[in-house]
Short mmCIF file of C-alpha atoms and ligand atoms in Angstrom, two decimals:
data_model
loop_
_atom_site.label_atom_id
_atom_site.label_comp_id
_atom_site.label_asym_id
_atom_site.label_seq_id
_atom_site.Cartn_x
_atom_site.Cartn_y
_atom_site.Cartn_z
CA MET A 258 20.97 -6.50 20.70
CA THR A 259 17.45 -5.43 20.24
CA ALA A 260 16.25 -3.52 16.23
CA THR A 261 15.23 -0.71 16.06
CA ILE A 262 11.38 -0.55 16.17
CA ILE A 263 10.38 1.47 12.97
CA ASP A 264 7.20 3.04 14.07
CA GLY A 265 4.60 2.99 10.71
CA LYS A 266 1.65 4.86 13.31
CA ALA A 267 3.27 7.36 13.46
CA PHE A 268 5.30 7.66 10.81
CA ALA A 269 1.66 7.66 9.09
CA ALA A 270 0.65 9.74 11.53
CA ARG A 271 3.49 12.58 9.68
CA VAL A 272 2.58 11.72 6.65
CA ARG A 273 -1.23 13.02 7.68
CA GLU A 274 0.21 15.36 8.53
CA LYS A 275 1.98 16.18 5.27
CA VAL A 276 -0.96 15.69 3.56
CA GLY A 277 -3.95 17.75 4.77
CA VAL A 278 -0.70 20.66 5.64
CA HIS A 279 -0.96 20.42 1.59
CA ALA A 280 -4.66 20.07 0.29
CA ALA A 281 -5.20 22.97 2.58
CA ARG A 282 -2.35 25.20 0.38
CA LEU A 283 -4.34 23.70 -2.30
CA HIS A 284 -7.74 25.00 -1.23
CA SER A 285 -5.98 28.52 0.79
CA GLU A 286 -4.18 28.86 -2.95
CA HIS A 287 -5.87 27.28 -5.77
CA GLY A 288 -9.40 26.60 -4.76
CA LEU A 289 -9.31 22.44 -4.60
CA ILE A 290 -10.31 20.22 -2.36
CA PRO A 291 -8.96 17.01 -3.39
CA GLY A 292 -11.82 14.38 -3.89
CA LEU A 293 -11.63 11.08 -3.08
CA ALA A 294 -13.72 8.30 -4.29
CA VAL A 295 -14.74 4.36 -3.16
CA VAL A 296 -16.57 2.78 -4.35
CA LEU A 297 -17.18 -1.11 -1.88
CA VAL A 298 -19.28 -3.21 -3.43
CA GLY A 299 -21.52 -6.24 -0.90
CA GLU A 300 -20.82 -6.34 2.61
CA ASP A 301 -17.97 -8.24 3.05
CA PRO A 302 -17.06 -6.92 7.02
CA ALA A 303 -13.82 -6.51 6.64
CA SER A 304 -13.81 -3.81 3.66
CA ALA A 305 -16.82 -2.24 5.35
CA VAL A 306 -14.56 -1.22 8.13
CA TYR A 307 -11.67 -0.14 5.67
CA VAL A 308 -13.39 1.50 3.86
CA LYS A 309 -15.16 3.93 6.23
CA ASN A 310 -12.10 4.50 8.41
CA LYS A 311 -10.42 5.84 4.82
CA GLY A 312 -13.55 7.96 5.01
CA ILE A 313 -12.83 9.57 8.09
CA GLN A 314 -9.14 9.03 7.83
CA THR A 315 -9.98 11.29 4.19
CA GLN A 316 -12.32 14.19 5.61
CA ALA A 317 -10.19 13.97 8.78
CA ALA A 318 -7.49 15.64 6.03
CA GLY A 319 -9.11 18.32 4.47
CA MET A 320 -10.21 16.60 1.74
CA ASN A 321 -13.36 15.46 0.67
CA SER A 322 -14.69 11.48 0.38
CA TYR A 323 -17.38 10.28 -1.53
CA GLU A 324 -18.77 6.29 -0.66
CA HIS A 325 -20.73 4.69 -3.34
CA LYS A 326 -22.02 1.45 -1.52
CA LEU A 327 -23.35 -1.23 -4.35
CA PRO A 328 -24.92 -4.37 -3.75
CA ALA A 329 -23.32 -7.42 -4.18
CA ASP A 330 -24.93 -8.30 -6.81
CA THR A 331 -24.72 -5.36 -8.23
CA THR A 332 -23.51 -5.53 -12.14
CA GLU A 333 -20.08 -5.48 -14.34
CA GLN A 334 -22.46 -2.57 -16.70
CA THR A 335 -23.94 -0.74 -13.46
CA LEU A 336 -20.33 -1.44 -11.98
CA LEU A 337 -18.60 0.39 -15.12
CA ALA A 338 -21.53 3.41 -15.79
CA LEU A 339 -20.25 4.44 -11.78
CA ILE A 340 -16.31 4.32 -12.02
CA ALA A 341 -17.26 6.80 -16.25
CA ARG A 342 -19.32 8.94 -14.46
CA LEU A 343 -16.65 8.58 -11.43
CA ASN A 344 -13.50 9.39 -14.29
CA ALA A 345 -15.83 12.42 -15.66
CA ASP A 346 -16.60 14.30 -12.15
CA PRO A 347 -13.86 16.80 -12.04
CA ALA A 348 -14.40 16.74 -8.30
CA VAL A 349 -13.18 13.43 -8.43
CA HIS A 350 -9.07 13.15 -7.50
CA GLY A 351 -8.68 9.22 -6.66
CA ILE A 352 -11.42 6.58 -7.61
CA LEU A 353 -10.68 3.22 -5.31
CA VAL A 354 -13.12 -0.13 -5.59
CA GLN A 355 -12.10 -1.96 -2.47
CA LEU A 356 -11.05 -6.04 -3.51
CA PRO A 357 -11.89 -7.73 -3.80
CA LEU A 358 -14.90 -7.54 -5.59
CA PRO A 359 -17.98 -9.98 -5.60
CA ALA A 360 -16.95 -13.34 -7.77
CA HIS A 361 -18.97 -12.77 -10.49
CA LEU A 362 -17.51 -9.73 -11.70
CA ASN A 363 -14.21 -9.51 -13.24
CA ALA A 364 -11.93 -7.99 -10.97
CA ASP A 365 -8.97 -7.05 -13.86
CA LEU A 366 -11.88 -5.27 -16.35
CA VAL A 367 -14.00 -2.89 -13.72
CA ILE A 368 -9.82 -1.69 -12.26
CA ASN A 369 -9.51 -0.99 -16.21
CA ALA A 370 -11.68 1.43 -16.51
CA ILE A 371 -11.11 3.48 -13.77
CA ASP A 372 -8.67 6.77 -15.49
CA PRO A 373 -5.09 5.87 -15.24
CA ALA A 374 -4.96 9.41 -13.61
CA LYS A 375 -7.14 8.93 -11.56
CA ASP A 376 -6.08 5.49 -10.27
CA VAL A 377 -4.76 5.53 -6.65
CA ASP A 378 -4.54 2.15 -6.56
CA GLY A 379 -2.04 2.40 -8.84
CA PHE A 380 -4.05 -0.61 -10.17
CA HIS A 381 -4.84 -0.28 -13.80
CA ILE A 382 -2.06 -1.40 -15.75
CA SER A 383 -1.09 1.47 -17.58
CA ASN A 384 0.46 2.74 -14.09
CA VAL A 385 1.63 -0.79 -13.79
CA GLY A 386 3.53 -0.47 -16.56
CA LEU A 387 4.61 2.84 -15.94
CA LEU A 388 6.18 1.96 -12.59
CA GLY A 389 8.18 -0.96 -14.78
CA THR A 390 9.29 1.44 -16.86
CA GLY A 391 11.00 3.93 -13.95
CA GLN A 392 8.01 5.99 -15.91
CA LYS A 393 5.62 8.61 -13.80
CA ALA A 394 3.56 7.09 -11.96
CA MET A 395 0.39 6.28 -9.81
CA VAL A 396 2.76 3.39 -7.27
CA PRO A 397 0.31 0.83 -5.33
CA CYS A 398 0.01 2.95 -1.70
CA THR A 399 1.39 -0.31 0.84
CA PRO A 400 4.95 0.09 -0.57
CA LEU A 401 4.19 3.16 -1.82
CA GLY A 402 4.36 3.54 2.43
CA CYS A 403 6.62 0.75 2.51
CA LEU A 404 9.60 2.50 0.38
CA MET A 405 9.11 6.34 2.44
CA MET A 406 9.44 3.92 5.53
CA LEU A 407 12.83 2.31 4.75
CA ARG A 408 13.93 5.85 3.45
CA ASP A 409 13.58 7.38 6.41
CA HIS A 410 15.82 4.63 8.24
CA LEU A 411 17.96 3.31 5.87
CA GLY A 412 18.74 7.38 3.95
CA ASP A 413 20.27 6.03 0.41
CA LEU A 414 19.54 2.59 -0.69
CA SER A 415 21.40 1.55 -3.40
CA GLY A 416 24.12 -1.79 -3.75
CA MET A 417 22.08 -2.89 -1.11
CA ASN A 418 20.52 -6.30 -1.76
CA ALA A 419 17.14 -6.84 -1.33
CA VAL A 420 14.04 -9.96 -1.21
CA VAL A 421 10.47 -9.46 -1.34
CA VAL A 422 9.28 -12.67 -0.23
CA GLY A 423 5.36 -12.68 -2.35
CA ARG A 424 5.15 -12.50 -5.30
CA SER A 425 1.59 -10.72 -6.18
CA ASN A 426 0.04 -7.51 -8.09
CA ILE A 427 -0.74 -6.22 -4.83
CA VAL A 428 2.66 -6.11 -2.66
CA GLY A 429 5.15 -7.61 -4.01
CA LYS A 430 5.82 -6.98 -7.73
CA PRO A 431 6.01 -3.15 -7.49
CA MET A 432 7.70 -3.11 -4.29
CA ALA A 433 10.30 -4.83 -6.73
CA GLN A 434 9.80 -2.49 -9.05
CA LEU A 435 10.20 0.67 -6.73
CA LEU A 436 12.98 -1.45 -4.99
CA LEU A 437 15.36 -1.19 -8.48
CA GLY A 438 13.66 2.03 -8.74
CA GLU A 439 16.37 3.28 -5.13
CA SER A 440 19.22 1.10 -7.55
CA CYS A 441 19.09 -2.09 -5.43
CA THR A 442 19.64 -5.22 -6.16
CA VAL A 443 16.48 -6.83 -6.16
CA THR A 444 15.04 -10.59 -5.53
CA ILE A 445 11.35 -11.90 -5.28
CA ALA A 446 11.20 -15.36 -3.46
CA HIS A 447 7.51 -17.00 -3.85
CA SER A 448 6.81 -20.09 -2.69
CA ARG A 449 8.77 -22.59 -5.02
CA THR A 450 11.83 -20.59 -4.05
CA ARG A 451 14.40 -23.20 -3.62
CA ASP A 452 15.84 -22.90 -0.77
CA LEU A 453 13.69 -19.48 0.74
CA PRO A 454 16.64 -18.99 3.87
CA GLU A 455 19.43 -19.06 2.56
CA VAL A 456 17.77 -16.52 -0.12
CA CYS A 457 16.29 -14.30 2.68
CA ARG A 458 19.78 -14.39 4.75
CA ARG A 459 21.26 -12.74 2.34
CA ALA A 460 19.04 -9.42 1.71
CA ASP A 461 20.08 -6.14 4.00
CA ILE A 462 16.44 -5.86 3.00
CA LEU A 463 14.33 -7.97 3.62
CA VAL A 464 10.48 -6.87 3.34
CA ALA A 465 8.38 -10.15 4.16
CA ALA A 466 4.89 -9.66 1.56
CA VAL A 467 3.38 -14.05 1.56
CA GLY A 468 0.23 -13.91 4.21
CA ARG A 469 1.31 -16.69 5.74
CA PRO A 470 1.33 -16.10 10.35
CA GLU A 471 5.12 -15.71 11.41
CA MET A 472 6.39 -17.61 8.57
CA ILE A 473 9.83 -15.57 8.58
CA PRO A 474 11.97 -16.72 11.66
CA GLY A 475 14.94 -15.16 13.42
CA ASP A 476 17.06 -17.38 11.73
CA TRP A 477 16.85 -16.96 8.30
CA VAL A 478 16.87 -12.64 9.09
CA LYS A 479 20.43 -11.52 8.35
CA PRO A 480 22.18 -9.59 11.42
CA GLY A 481 20.98 -5.42 11.10
CA ALA A 482 18.68 -6.58 8.42
CA THR A 483 15.86 -3.75 7.84
CA VAL A 484 12.87 -6.08 8.05
CA ILE A 485 9.61 -4.52 6.36
CA ASP A 486 6.29 -7.16 7.36
CA VAL A 487 3.38 -6.44 5.48
CA GLY A 488 1.87 -9.39 6.93
CA ILE A 489 -1.16 -8.67 8.58
CA ASN A 490 -2.40 -12.56 9.83
CA ARG A 491 -5.63 -12.82 12.40
CA ILE A 492 -4.57 -16.31 14.31
CA GLU A 493 -6.12 -17.71 17.86
CA ARG A 494 -3.44 -18.80 20.83
CA ASP A 495 -4.00 -18.71 24.52
CA GLY A 496 -7.45 -18.73 23.59
CA LYS A 497 -6.50 -15.01 21.92
CA SER A 498 -7.51 -13.86 19.10
CA ARG A 499 -3.66 -11.07 18.39
CA LEU A 500 -2.22 -9.86 14.82
CA VAL A 501 0.62 -11.31 13.78
CA GLY A 502 3.19 -10.48 10.68
CA ASP A 503 4.86 -12.74 8.06
CA VAL A 504 7.90 -12.03 10.28
CA HIS A 505 8.16 -14.30 13.64
CA PHE A 506 8.54 -10.79 16.10
CA ALA A 507 10.45 -12.35 18.98
CA SER A 508 13.21 -14.32 17.49
CA ALA A 509 13.90 -11.86 13.87
CA VAL A 510 13.91 -8.26 16.63
CA GLN A 511 17.07 -10.42 17.99
CA VAL A 512 19.36 -9.94 14.47
CA ALA A 513 17.52 -7.57 12.75
CA GLY A 514 19.04 -4.05 12.66
CA ALA A 515 15.59 -2.61 12.30
CA ILE A 516 12.05 -3.95 11.61
CA THR A 517 8.27 -3.03 11.65
CA PRO A 518 5.90 -4.28 14.39
CA VAL A 519 2.33 -5.93 13.86
CA PRO A 520 0.22 -3.79 14.18
CA GLY A 521 1.50 -0.22 13.68
CA GLY A 522 4.20 -1.13 11.55
CA VAL A 523 3.44 -1.20 7.85
CA GLY A 524 -0.42 -1.47 7.85
CA PRO A 525 -1.44 2.64 8.46
CA MET A 526 0.83 3.88 5.82
CA THR A 527 -1.58 2.03 3.31
CA ILE A 528 -4.33 4.60 4.47
CA ALA A 529 -1.94 7.45 4.38
CA CYS A 530 -0.73 6.94 1.83
CA LEU A 531 -3.75 6.41 0.12
CA LEU A 532 -4.62 9.91 1.00
CA ALA A 533 -0.88 10.70 -0.68
CA ASN A 534 -2.15 9.47 -4.15
CA THR A 535 -5.08 11.34 -4.26
CA VAL A 536 -3.69 14.57 -3.30
CA THR A 537 -0.63 14.09 -5.94
CA ALA A 538 -3.58 13.50 -8.10
CA CYS A 539 -5.01 16.82 -7.92
CA CYS A 540 -1.77 17.96 -8.19
CA ARG A 541 -1.32 16.50 -11.54
CA ALA A 542 -4.93 16.54 -13.01
CA HIS A 543 -4.27 20.55 -12.83
CA GLY A 544 0.24 20.99 -13.20
CA LEU A 545 0.16 21.92 -10.13
CA PRO A 546 3.55 20.94 -8.48
CA GLU A 547 3.56 17.83 -5.90
CA PRO A 548 3.33 17.33 -2.72
CA GLU A 549 7.35 16.99 -1.12
CA GLY A 550 8.04 13.64 0.53
CA LEU A 551 4.56 12.08 -0.77
CA THR A 552 5.66 9.88 -4.01
CA ALA A 553 7.46 7.54 -4.82
N1 GUN B 834 -8.35 -4.69 -0.15
C1 GUN B 834 -7.30 -4.54 0.18
N2 GUN B 834 -6.26 -4.33 -0.08
C2 GUN B 834 -6.50 -3.70 -0.89
C3 GUN B 834 -6.16 -1.85 -1.26
O1 GUN B 834 -5.05 -1.50 -0.95
N3 GUN B 834 -6.18 -1.16 -2.92
C4 GUN B 834 -7.69 -2.16 -2.83
N4 GUN B 834 -8.43 -1.16 -4.21
N5 GUN B 834 -8.62 -3.35 -2.48
C5 GUN B 834 -8.12 -3.37 -1.12
#
């Protein structure tokens, strides 16, 4: 038996549609247009592509997109002054500083200068603390997208064994917090975990977020498990450049109950959830009801 393929591309399109409907209602009923400011420092080509896509999708959802492209040698003072302006701008409901930043800039300092209510990445220390204590937070986009897909596929997650492989601040740790919030029994595994295959085999929900191509083979997957592959790794195979996940898809799909493919799984959900967070931030800023199904 092969696994159900969880179609992240279609799911993300539905999320963007819901965002668009909510944005249109905010406009018609309250005269509000949610606004997302994206700050890009330097010339990293992958970041430039992400930022362009964010801008296109933000506008397609009927929201305002403000792009701030700064040179690679921008000083911390200049960047902090821009963030202060965006914090004070009532037309801006969400602020995202594209990472990685050039090495001379302190990313923690910069992220923590963003107004937590506008921190649509959910990286500000206040949002990390709110999420960790089960309070209303802005939730990082990729884990939020994974949670939406898990809820959609499995319904109630309570009591399930969830294993998150990877302990990054952007994915692994917030993903674990969200799963704990769903009353899963959560294990965070990482490069020092002893007997990783055995730990993975206990997972009803296996989230792979390590950034190592095809590291998790099918025989680490419990039969019937739901596998969420966050990895997006570019490799050369048969003389061609390809994208693969952290899970070895061809073997895992034979064992899992459901699995996200790469590409077309988690990837498209990240920007969709960024738009969702921007609408949520706009609603919270104006004391309006939040969009249903677009928050954690
Ligand atoms: N760089 C790669 N992914 C992300 C993300 O989700 N947010 C930000 N700010 N930078 C990134």
